[in-house]
Amino acid sequence: MDLNNIEDYNSFLDEVLISEEEIIQRTKELGAKISKDYAGKDLHLICILRGGVMFLTDLMRNITVPHTIDFMAISSYGVGGRQSSGAVRIKLDLNDDIFERDVILVEDIIDSGHTINKILEMLRTRKPKSLQVCTMLDKAARREVEVQIKYRGFDIEDKFVFGYGLDLDEYHRNLPFVGVVNLEKYTPPE
Ligand code: IMP
Ligand code: MG
């Protein structure tokens, strides 16, 4: 494994699409909005692993009403490369029951919409009191199925992004900003 290749994101970073400052500001706004909407409710945040972790923790810090969290991991069977087919399987299920709770799904990015729709479908069968979506990024131009998004951080163009929870071959999730990958300059780690 060539770790130098992994470390040096500057060689394939096309541009910083969303800066750390913008993310901090937006998570504050979303946290305030959610706090207002969920006052007196049994708020339960579900983070979709792994991409949603950075966003979840920043969001939580800005939510001032009592709430709990849980995690879920799914695998989607792509039609190859970075396409999502819509077939998803639960790899790590929730710890807690969501029956009659006010649930918000926290996602990193919604692209075609297949993944989130399948998750919503699966969770609805468990009869939460309410079920909403909060996504950091929305690539609406790529949508193939309609998704009801209650809370959205940023609308972005159809560009492949990384950082702030989003990975490039599992690395670079730690970056505090969202960057655009130059796929011609990027070589996946060996
Ligand atoms: P969808 O099912 O097409 O909406 O795909 C959503 C999933 O694809 C996200 O949860 C991400 O894991 C992944 N994804 C889509 N676009 C990007 C991107 O630009 N960067 C990194 N991951 C992405
Ligand atoms: Mg994801």
XYZ file of C-alpha atoms and ligand atoms in Angstrom:
214
model
C 0.000 0.000 0.000
C 1.473 3.344 -1.035
C 0.529 5.584 1.854
C 2.031 8.645 0.208
C -0.516 8.338 -2.525
C -3.287 8.341 0.078
C -1.982 11.251 2.115
C -1.534 13.716 -0.705
C -5.065 14.745 -1.565
C -3.817 18.026 -3.004
C -2.671 16.213 -6.123
C -6.226 15.307 -7.096
C -8.249 18.008 -5.372
C -9.859 20.070 -8.119
C -11.471 22.593 -5.819
C -12.844 23.028 -2.331
C -16.550 22.993 -3.066
C -17.785 23.668 0.467
C -15.421 25.147 3.033
C -15.149 24.242 6.694
C -16.615 27.636 7.623
C -19.634 27.116 5.381
C -20.234 23.675 6.883
C -20.020 25.027 10.437
C -22.472 27.783 9.586
C -24.929 25.473 7.828
C -24.918 22.805 10.559
C -25.728 25.574 13.048
C -28.709 26.618 10.953
C -29.932 23.064 10.489
C -29.453 22.283 14.197
C -31.502 25.335 15.133
C -34.253 24.413 12.678
C -34.428 20.811 13.903
C -34.423 21.976 17.550
C -37.407 24.188 16.812
C -39.300 21.540 14.841
C -38.701 18.778 17.383
C -39.276 20.610 20.662
C -41.263 18.289 22.926
C -40.815 15.324 20.598
C -38.992 12.042 21.012
C -36.206 12.861 18.551
C -34.021 9.985 17.440
C -31.245 10.542 14.892
C -30.119 7.647 12.741
C -26.777 8.039 11.069
C -26.152 6.062 7.916
C -22.617 4.751 8.200
C -20.031 5.555 7.328
C -20.370 8.747 5.314
C -22.788 10.440 7.679
C -20.605 10.462 10.804
C -18.972 13.895 10.532
C -22.272 15.502 9.681
C -24.068 13.710 12.532
C -21.615 14.860 15.173
C -21.648 18.475 14.000
C -25.415 18.446 13.750
C -25.820 16.980 17.265
C -23.670 19.713 18.755
C -26.139 22.199 17.341
C -29.331 20.451 18.395
C -30.499 21.844 21.702
C -33.479 19.542 22.341
C -33.083 16.132 23.984
C -32.390 13.386 21.497
C -30.806 9.990 21.073
C -28.722 8.524 18.268
C -28.267 5.219 16.530
C -26.333 3.887 13.562
C -27.086 1.765 10.568
C -24.902 0.456 7.766
C -26.144 -0.791 4.461
C -24.473 -2.109 1.363
C -25.751 -1.243 -2.044
C -25.186 -3.391 -5.042
C -23.924 -1.064 -7.726
C -24.375 -1.559 -11.416
C -20.631 -1.004 -11.560
C -18.258 1.668 -10.367
C -19.986 4.564 -8.679
C -23.511 3.830 -9.830
C -26.122 2.826 -7.312
C -28.577 0.154 -8.406
C -31.100 0.519 -5.665
C -30.661 -2.957 -4.215
C -29.600 -2.480 -0.614
C -28.986 -4.855 2.255
C -28.645 -4.081 5.963
C -25.072 -4.776 7.075
C -25.441 -3.353 10.543
C -28.890 -2.922 11.965
C -30.095 -0.415 14.544
C -29.572 -1.112 18.225
C -32.863 0.400 19.268
C -36.455 0.029 18.284
C -37.903 3.019 16.443
C -41.563 2.173 17.041
C -43.532 5.410 17.645
C -40.399 7.547 17.728
C -39.666 10.742 15.792
C -36.847 9.677 13.552
C -34.512 11.667 11.327
C -32.193 9.807 8.980
C -28.847 11.562 8.696
C -27.128 10.987 5.348
C -23.990 12.312 3.718
C -25.278 12.662 0.177
C -28.310 11.811 -1.910
C -27.522 11.078 -5.510
C -29.917 8.872 -7.523
C -32.063 8.555 -4.401
C -32.268 4.762 -4.557
C -30.312 4.102 -1.369
C -32.248 6.457 0.871
C -35.584 5.343 -0.569
C -34.818 1.711 0.189
C -33.772 2.613 3.733
C -36.967 4.618 4.210
C -39.014 1.716 2.909
C -37.338 -0.702 5.346
C -37.692 1.603 8.335
C -41.327 2.463 7.673
C -42.252 -1.158 8.332
C -41.044 -0.637 11.920
C -43.724 2.013 12.407
C -41.905 5.103 13.668
C -44.184 7.981 14.612
C -42.468 10.137 12.002
C -39.576 9.616 9.623
C -37.692 12.446 7.922
C -34.445 12.858 6.009
C -31.569 15.226 6.719
C -28.816 15.121 4.120
C -25.665 17.184 4.067
C -25.454 17.163 0.270
C -28.100 16.902 -2.412
C -27.066 16.100 -5.986
C -30.555 16.716 -7.324
C -29.507 16.647 -10.985
C -28.809 12.925 -10.643
C -32.106 11.974 -9.041
C -33.796 8.898 -10.512
C -36.482 8.413 -7.884
C -38.286 11.075 -5.931
C -37.125 11.615 -2.342
C -38.789 13.775 0.305
C -35.923 15.705 1.904
C -36.946 17.716 4.943
C -33.497 19.083 5.811
C -30.698 19.700 3.351
C -27.258 21.171 3.873
C -26.193 22.083 0.358
C -27.334 21.562 -3.209
C -24.402 20.513 -5.332
C -23.756 19.975 -9.013
C -23.075 16.594 -10.528
C -19.454 16.291 -9.454
C -17.814 13.490 -7.503
C -16.961 14.828 -4.071
C -14.988 13.674 -1.048
C -14.100 14.785 2.453
C -16.208 15.598 5.518
C -17.249 11.968 5.924
C -17.284 11.095 2.229
C -14.563 8.727 1.162
C -12.356 8.032 -1.769
C -11.683 4.326 -1.540
C -12.314 4.588 2.215
C -9.740 7.339 2.816
C -9.991 11.113 3.191
C -13.190 11.085 5.239
C -11.362 13.216 7.827
C -11.069 16.337 5.689
C -13.027 19.213 7.231
C -14.267 20.426 3.837
C -16.021 18.925 0.806
C -13.751 18.765 -2.216
C -14.185 17.848 -5.862
C -12.079 14.977 -7.142
C -10.172 15.271 -10.356
C -10.691 11.687 -11.478
C -7.956 11.969 -14.096
C -5.392 12.784 -11.439
C -6.655 10.352 -8.853
C -5.150 6.875 -8.597
C -6.879 4.456 -6.236
C -4.561 2.978 -3.593
C -3.002 -0.393 -4.486
P -27.744 7.041 -4.360
O -28.369 5.724 -4.003
O -27.433 7.119 -5.829
O -28.552 8.213 -3.884
O -26.324 7.051 -3.702
C -26.074 7.540 -2.453
C -24.740 7.034 -1.970
O -23.751 7.058 -3.020
C -24.208 7.944 -0.890
O -24.630 7.528 0.378
C -22.719 7.823 -1.082
O -22.228 6.732 -0.333
C -22.517 7.549 -2.544
N -22.161 8.766 -3.308
C -22.897 9.383 -4.250
N -22.271 10.448 -4.764
C -21.086 10.501 -4.122
C -19.972 11.418 -4.207
O -19.932 12.399 -4.973
N -18.937 11.146 -3.374
C -18.921 10.094 -2.516
N -19.935 9.243 -2.387
C -21.008 9.433 -3.191
Mg -23.787 6.986 2.200
